[in-house]
Amino acid sequence: KGELISSSSECDPAEIEACFSRALDVARMQDAKMWELRSAVSLARLWRAQGLRAQACELLMPLLGCLSNSHGTLDLQDAQAVLESCGGSKSST
């Protein structure tokens, strides 16, 4: 839902953030790590666009560390790219 709202020309950043945060909470409650990663990447992108790069890095680094043995998936590559664009890095090697 957050991705859909963010593609609208009249999007409300607070509403988008709330959607991504809810998705992140649900994924965590269900222990669905890849859904958690997708939600976190979306939220991190939003924060990066708002100038909150450190916050975005803090969100993604632990997830990338915990999912490091799942390297090579598009979701992980996407997360790594967002992390690097925020000034962080988590090498999978």
mmCIF file of N, CA and C in Angstrom:
data_model
loop_
_atom_site.group_PDB
_atom_site.id
_atom_site.type_symbol
_atom_site.label_atom_id
_atom_site.label_comp_id
_atom_site.label_asym_id
_atom_site.label_seq_id
_atom_site.Cartn_x
_atom_site.Cartn_y
_atom_site.Cartn_z
ATOM 1 N N LYS A 1 0.829 -1.190 0.000
ATOM 2 C CA LYS A 1 0.000 0.000 0.000
ATOM 3 C C LYS A 1 0.875 1.257 0.000
ATOM 4 N N GLY A 2 1.941 1.235 0.777
ATOM 5 C CA GLY A 2 2.840 2.384 0.828
ATOM 6 C C GLY A 2 3.456 2.692 -0.525
ATOM 7 N N GLU A 3 3.849 1.651 -1.266
ATOM 8 C CA GLU A 3 4.429 1.848 -2.597
ATOM 9 C C GLU A 3 3.399 2.476 -3.534
ATOM 10 N N LEU A 4 2.166 2.028 -3.442
ATOM 11 C CA LEU A 4 1.101 2.567 -4.280
ATOM 12 C C LEU A 4 0.851 4.034 -3.951
ATOM 13 N N ILE A 5 0.763 4.344 -2.680
ATOM 14 C CA ILE A 5 0.529 5.730 -2.262
ATOM 15 C C ILE A 5 1.694 6.618 -2.690
ATOM 16 N N SER A 6 2.915 6.110 -2.562
ATOM 17 C CA SER A 6 4.080 6.933 -2.897
ATOM 18 C C SER A 6 4.173 7.223 -4.391
ATOM 19 N N SER A 7 3.516 6.411 -5.220
ATOM 20 C CA SER A 7 3.545 6.655 -6.660
ATOM 21 C C SER A 7 2.517 7.705 -7.080
ATOM 22 N N SER A 8 1.653 8.085 -6.169
ATOM 23 C CA SER A 8 0.640 9.101 -6.440
ATOM 24 C C SER A 8 1.287 10.483 -6.492
ATOM 25 N N SER A 9 0.716 11.358 -7.297
ATOM 26 C CA SER A 9 1.270 12.710 -7.404
ATOM 27 C C SER A 9 1.004 13.539 -6.146
ATOM 28 N N GLU A 10 -0.024 13.181 -5.391
ATOM 29 C CA GLU A 10 -0.353 13.904 -4.161
ATOM 30 C C GLU A 10 -0.159 12.987 -2.956
ATOM 31 N N CYS A 11 1.062 12.576 -2.734
ATOM 32 C CA CYS A 11 1.321 11.627 -1.653
ATOM 33 C C CYS A 11 1.672 12.358 -0.359
ATOM 34 N N ASP A 12 1.272 11.754 0.744
ATOM 35 C CA ASP A 12 1.549 12.287 2.078
ATOM 36 C C ASP A 12 2.661 11.441 2.693
ATOM 37 N N PRO A 13 3.848 12.009 2.881
ATOM 38 C CA PRO A 13 4.962 11.233 3.430
ATOM 39 C C PRO A 13 4.644 10.560 4.762
ATOM 40 N N ALA A 14 3.858 11.203 5.607
ATOM 41 C CA ALA A 14 3.509 10.603 6.904
ATOM 42 C C ALA A 14 2.643 9.360 6.714
ATOM 43 N N GLU A 15 1.734 9.407 5.751
ATOM 44 C CA GLU A 15 0.882 8.246 5.472
ATOM 45 C C GLU A 15 1.706 7.100 4.884
ATOM 46 N N ILE A 16 2.623 7.445 4.006
ATOM 47 C CA ILE A 16 3.497 6.431 3.407
ATOM 48 C C ILE A 16 4.348 5.777 4.489
ATOM 49 N N GLU A 17 4.937 6.589 5.352
ATOM 50 C CA GLU A 17 5.762 6.055 6.439
ATOM 51 C C GLU A 17 4.943 5.148 7.349
ATOM 52 N N ALA A 18 3.710 5.537 7.644
ATOM 53 C CA ALA A 18 2.843 4.712 8.494
ATOM 54 C C ALA A 18 2.559 3.366 7.840
ATOM 55 N N CYS A 19 2.328 3.355 6.540
ATOM 56 C CA CYS A 19 2.081 2.090 5.825
ATOM 57 C C CYS A 19 3.303 1.182 5.877
ATOM 58 N N PHE A 20 4.469 1.741 5.591
ATOM 59 C CA PHE A 20 5.691 0.938 5.623
ATOM 60 C C PHE A 20 5.981 0.433 7.036
ATOM 61 N N SER A 21 5.741 1.269 8.027
ATOM 62 C CA SER A 21 5.969 0.863 9.420
ATOM 63 C C SER A 21 5.022 -0.258 9.830
ATOM 64 N N ARG A 22 3.759 -0.160 9.412
ATOM 65 C CA ARG A 22 2.802 -1.241 9.709
ATOM 66 C C ARG A 22 3.235 -2.542 9.043
ATOM 67 N N ALA A 23 3.651 -2.451 7.788
ATOM 68 C CA ALA A 23 4.104 -3.645 7.072
ATOM 69 C C ALA A 23 5.309 -4.265 7.776
ATOM 70 N N LEU A 24 6.212 -3.425 8.241
ATOM 71 C CA LEU A 24 7.395 -3.893 8.963
ATOM 72 C C LEU A 24 6.999 -4.582 10.263
ATOM 73 N N ASP A 25 6.068 -3.994 10.997
ATOM 74 C CA ASP A 25 5.592 -4.591 12.253
ATOM 75 C C ASP A 25 4.940 -5.948 12.022
ATOM 76 N N VAL A 26 4.101 -6.043 10.990
ATOM 77 C CA VAL A 26 3.420 -7.313 10.688
ATOM 78 C C VAL A 26 4.445 -8.374 10.307
ATOM 79 N N ALA A 27 5.403 -8.016 9.471
ATOM 80 C CA ALA A 27 6.437 -8.977 9.066
ATOM 81 C C ALA A 27 7.226 -9.470 10.277
ATOM 82 N N ARG A 28 7.530 -8.567 11.196
ATOM 83 C CA ARG A 28 8.267 -8.962 12.406
ATOM 84 C C ARG A 28 7.429 -9.880 13.282
ATOM 85 N N MET A 29 6.135 -9.582 13.429
ATOM 86 C CA MET A 29 5.260 -10.440 14.241
ATOM 87 C C MET A 29 5.156 -11.839 13.649
ATOM 88 N N GLN A 30 5.207 -11.925 12.329
ATOM 89 C CA GLN A 30 5.096 -13.215 11.655
ATOM 90 C C GLN A 30 6.452 -13.881 11.451
ATOM 91 N N ASP A 31 7.513 -13.219 11.881
ATOM 92 C CA ASP A 31 8.880 -13.697 11.689
ATOM 93 C C ASP A 31 9.149 -14.007 10.210
ATOM 94 N N ALA A 32 8.650 -13.120 9.357
ATOM 95 C CA ALA A 32 8.807 -13.255 7.906
ATOM 96 C C ALA A 32 9.957 -12.338 7.472
ATOM 97 N N LYS A 33 11.164 -12.870 7.518
ATOM 98 C CA LYS A 33 12.369 -12.053 7.327
ATOM 99 C C LYS A 33 12.444 -11.368 5.959
ATOM 100 N N MET A 34 12.072 -12.056 4.897
ATOM 101 C CA MET A 34 12.168 -11.428 3.585
ATOM 102 C C MET A 34 11.115 -10.334 3.421
ATOM 103 N N TRP A 35 9.926 -10.528 3.984
ATOM 104 C CA TRP A 35 8.919 -9.462 3.960
ATOM 105 C C TRP A 35 9.373 -8.301 4.838
ATOM 106 N N GLU A 36 10.026 -8.623 5.929
ATOM 107 C CA GLU A 36 10.582 -7.580 6.787
ATOM 108 C C GLU A 36 11.619 -6.768 6.013
ATOM 109 N N LEU A 37 12.452 -7.466 5.257
ATOM 110 C CA LEU A 37 13.477 -6.789 4.469
ATOM 111 C C LEU A 37 12.842 -5.880 3.418
ATOM 112 N N ARG A 38 11.841 -6.385 2.713
ATOM 113 C CA ARG A 38 11.184 -5.563 1.689
ATOM 114 C C ARG A 38 10.569 -4.307 2.291
ATOM 115 N N SER A 39 9.901 -4.478 3.418
ATOM 116 C CA SER A 39 9.282 -3.328 4.085
ATOM 117 C C SER A 39 10.345 -2.346 4.565
ATOM 118 N N ALA A 40 11.426 -2.883 5.103
ATOM 119 C CA ALA A 40 12.513 -2.037 5.598
ATOM 120 C C ALA A 40 13.174 -1.265 4.459
ATOM 121 N N VAL A 41 13.344 -1.903 3.319
ATOM 122 C CA VAL A 41 13.943 -1.226 2.165
ATOM 123 C C VAL A 41 13.054 -0.066 1.716
ATOM 124 N N SER A 42 11.762 -0.308 1.666
ATOM 125 C CA SER A 42 10.839 0.760 1.272
ATOM 126 C C SER A 42 10.894 1.922 2.258
ATOM 127 N N LEU A 43 10.896 1.604 3.542
ATOM 128 C CA LEU A 43 10.969 2.643 4.565
ATOM 129 C C LEU A 43 12.317 3.366 4.510
ATOM 130 N N ALA A 44 13.381 2.620 4.294
ATOM 131 C CA ALA A 44 14.716 3.223 4.202
ATOM 132 C C ALA A 44 14.808 4.166 3.005
ATOM 133 N N ARG A 45 14.195 3.786 1.891
ATOM 134 C CA ARG A 45 14.185 4.677 0.719
ATOM 135 C C ARG A 45 13.471 5.994 1.043
ATOM 136 N N LEU A 46 12.350 5.875 1.727
ATOM 137 C CA LEU A 46 11.602 7.070 2.114
ATOM 138 C C LEU A 46 12.452 7.954 3.020
ATOM 139 N N TRP A 47 13.061 7.344 4.036
ATOM 140 C CA TRP A 47 13.900 8.107 4.960
ATOM 141 C C TRP A 47 15.081 8.743 4.241
ATOM 142 N N ARG A 48 15.677 8.009 3.312
ATOM 143 C CA ARG A 48 16.801 8.560 2.541
ATOM 144 C C ARG A 48 16.347 9.803 1.774
ATOM 145 N N ALA A 49 15.175 9.726 1.165
ATOM 146 C CA ALA A 49 14.639 10.862 0.413
ATOM 147 C C ALA A 49 14.354 12.056 1.321
ATOM 148 N N GLN A 50 14.091 11.782 2.586
ATOM 149 C CA GLN A 50 13.820 12.844 3.559
ATOM 150 C C GLN A 50 15.093 13.333 4.243
ATOM 151 N N GLY A 51 16.238 12.791 3.830
ATOM 152 C CA GLY A 51 17.507 13.200 4.419
ATOM 153 C C GLY A 51 17.871 12.454 5.688
ATOM 154 N N LEU A 52 17.135 11.397 6.000
ATOM 155 C CA LEU A 52 17.378 10.615 7.223
ATOM 156 C C LEU A 52 18.238 9.386 6.905
ATOM 157 N N ARG A 53 19.388 9.630 6.333
ATOM 158 C CA ARG A 53 20.265 8.541 5.876
ATOM 159 C C ARG A 53 20.750 7.650 7.018
ATOM 160 N N ALA A 54 21.120 8.240 8.132
ATOM 161 C CA ALA A 54 21.613 7.441 9.264
ATOM 162 C C ALA A 54 20.521 6.511 9.779
ATOM 163 N N GLN A 55 19.308 7.011 9.855
ATOM 164 C CA GLN A 55 18.180 6.199 10.310
ATOM 165 C C GLN A 55 17.935 5.042 9.337
ATOM 166 N N ALA A 56 18.048 5.318 8.046
ATOM 167 C CA ALA A 56 17.869 4.275 7.033
ATOM 168 C C ALA A 56 18.937 3.190 7.189
ATOM 169 N N CYS A 57 20.184 3.609 7.404
ATOM 170 C CA CYS A 57 21.279 2.647 7.606
ATOM 171 C C CYS A 57 21.034 1.788 8.839
ATOM 172 N N GLU A 58 20.611 2.428 9.926
ATOM 173 C CA GLU A 58 20.363 1.696 11.174
ATOM 174 C C GLU A 58 19.257 0.658 11.019
ATOM 175 N N LEU A 59 18.309 0.925 10.152
ATOM 176 C CA LEU A 59 17.226 -0.019 9.911
ATOM 177 C C LEU A 59 17.707 -1.218 9.095
ATOM 178 N N LEU A 60 18.514 -0.963 8.075
ATOM 179 C CA LEU A 60 18.905 -2.030 7.146
ATOM 180 C C LEU A 60 20.072 -2.893 7.618
ATOM 181 N N MET A 61 21.037 -2.312 8.308
ATOM 182 C CA MET A 61 22.251 -3.072 8.665
ATOM 183 C C MET A 61 21.971 -4.358 9.432
ATOM 184 N N PRO A 62 21.148 -4.336 10.483
ATOM 185 C CA PRO A 62 20.908 -5.589 11.214
ATOM 186 C C PRO A 62 20.228 -6.660 10.356
ATOM 187 N N LEU A 63 19.315 -6.234 9.496
ATOM 188 C CA LEU A 63 18.633 -7.197 8.631
ATOM 189 C C LEU A 63 19.593 -7.836 7.644
ATOM 190 N N LEU A 64 20.448 -7.023 7.055
ATOM 191 C CA LEU A 64 21.421 -7.575 6.116
ATOM 192 C C LEU A 64 22.383 -8.521 6.818
ATOM 193 N N GLY A 65 22.739 -8.206 8.050
ATOM 194 C CA GLY A 65 23.609 -9.093 8.818
ATOM 195 C C GLY A 65 22.950 -10.425 9.104
ATOM 196 N N CYS A 66 21.683 -10.383 9.446
ATOM 197 C CA CYS A 66 20.962 -11.606 9.807
ATOM 198 C C CYS A 66 20.622 -12.452 8.583
ATOM 199 N N LEU A 67 20.539 -11.826 7.413
ATOM 200 C CA LEU A 67 20.183 -12.555 6.191
ATOM 201 C C LEU A 67 21.382 -12.778 5.280
ATOM 202 N N SER A 68 22.572 -12.619 5.804
ATOM 203 C CA SER A 68 23.772 -12.684 4.967
ATOM 204 C C SER A 68 23.954 -14.023 4.262
ATOM 205 N N ASN A 69 23.409 -15.098 4.812
ATOM 206 C CA ASN A 69 23.558 -16.397 4.143
ATOM 207 C C ASN A 69 22.550 -16.573 3.010
ATOM 208 N N SER A 70 21.701 -15.583 2.787
ATOM 209 C CA SER A 70 20.739 -15.615 1.684
ATOM 210 C C SER A 70 21.209 -14.730 0.538
ATOM 211 N N HIS A 71 22.524 -14.519 0.450
ATOM 212 C CA HIS A 71 23.063 -13.593 -0.540
ATOM 213 C C HIS A 71 22.659 -13.979 -1.957
ATOM 214 N N GLY A 72 22.599 -12.971 -2.778
ATOM 215 C CA GLY A 72 22.294 -13.204 -4.174
ATOM 216 C C GLY A 72 20.846 -12.953 -4.551
ATOM 217 N N THR A 73 19.935 -12.888 -3.576
ATOM 218 C CA THR A 73 18.548 -12.634 -3.935
ATOM 219 C C THR A 73 18.395 -11.171 -4.342
ATOM 220 N N LEU A 74 17.422 -10.912 -5.184
ATOM 221 C CA LEU A 74 17.188 -9.544 -5.635
ATOM 222 C C LEU A 74 16.841 -8.619 -4.476
ATOM 223 N N ASP A 75 16.085 -9.124 -3.499
ATOM 224 C CA ASP A 75 15.734 -8.304 -2.341
ATOM 225 C C ASP A 75 16.976 -7.889 -1.564
ATOM 226 N N LEU A 76 17.903 -8.816 -1.384
ATOM 227 C CA LEU A 76 19.138 -8.481 -0.662
ATOM 228 C C LEU A 76 20.013 -7.530 -1.466
ATOM 229 N N GLN A 77 20.067 -7.729 -2.765
ATOM 230 C CA GLN A 77 20.839 -6.818 -3.608
ATOM 231 C C GLN A 77 20.251 -5.412 -3.553
ATOM 232 N N ASP A 78 18.933 -5.344 -3.567
ATOM 233 C CA ASP A 78 18.241 -4.061 -3.467
ATOM 234 C C ASP A 78 18.543 -3.392 -2.127
ATOM 235 N N ALA A 79 18.460 -4.164 -1.054
ATOM 236 C CA ALA A 79 18.741 -3.631 0.282
ATOM 237 C C ALA A 79 20.179 -3.132 0.374
ATOM 238 N N GLN A 80 21.106 -3.891 -0.178
ATOM 239 C CA GLN A 80 22.517 -3.487 -0.160
ATOM 240 C C GLN A 80 22.713 -2.182 -0.929
ATOM 241 N N ALA A 81 22.050 -2.056 -2.068
ATOM 242 C CA ALA A 81 22.172 -0.834 -2.868
ATOM 243 C C ALA A 81 21.619 0.376 -2.117
ATOM 244 N N VAL A 82 20.493 0.197 -1.453
ATOM 245 C CA VAL A 82 19.917 1.301 -0.674
ATOM 246 C C VAL A 82 20.847 1.660 0.480
ATOM 247 N N LEU A 83 21.372 0.647 1.154
ATOM 248 C CA LEU A 83 22.291 0.894 2.265
ATOM 249 C C LEU A 83 23.517 1.677 1.791
ATOM 250 N N GLU A 84 24.094 1.258 0.687
ATOM 251 C CA GLU A 84 25.277 1.944 0.163
ATOM 252 C C GLU A 84 24.952 3.377 -0.246
ATOM 253 N N SER A 85 23.757 3.590 -0.798
ATOM 254 C CA SER A 85 23.376 4.945 -1.203
ATOM 255 C C SER A 85 23.123 5.851 -0.003
ATOM 256 N N CYS A 86 22.933 5.231 1.154
ATOM 257 C CA CYS A 86 22.736 6.000 2.393
ATOM 258 C C CYS A 86 24.052 6.246 3.110
ATOM 259 N N GLY A 87 25.123 5.696 2.575
ATOM 260 C CA GLY A 87 26.428 5.903 3.184
ATOM 261 C C GLY A 87 26.903 4.756 4.047
ATOM 262 N N GLY A 88 26.119 3.693 4.123
ATOM 263 C CA GLY A 88 26.523 2.519 4.899
ATOM 264 C C GLY A 88 27.013 1.433 3.969
ATOM 265 N N SER A 89 27.574 0.383 4.540
ATOM 266 C CA SER A 89 27.930 -0.763 3.714
ATOM 267 C C SER A 89 27.947 -2.002 4.563
ATOM 268 N N LYS A 90 27.466 -3.061 3.987
ATOM 269 C CA LYS A 90 27.463 -4.364 4.650
ATOM 270 C C LYS A 90 27.860 -5.369 3.593
ATOM 271 N N SER A 91 29.119 -5.677 3.547
ATOM 272 C CA SER A 91 29.618 -6.598 2.535
ATOM 273 C C SER A 91 29.112 -7.994 2.802
ATOM 274 N N SER A 92 28.736 -8.691 1.739
ATOM 275 C CA SER A 92 28.257 -10.068 1.884
ATOM 276 C C SER A 92 29.380 -11.066 1.718
ATOM 277 N N THR A 93 30.615 -10.580 1.634
ATOM 278 C CA THR A 93 31.737 -11.506 1.487
ATOM 279 C C THR A 93 32.452 -11.699 2.785
#
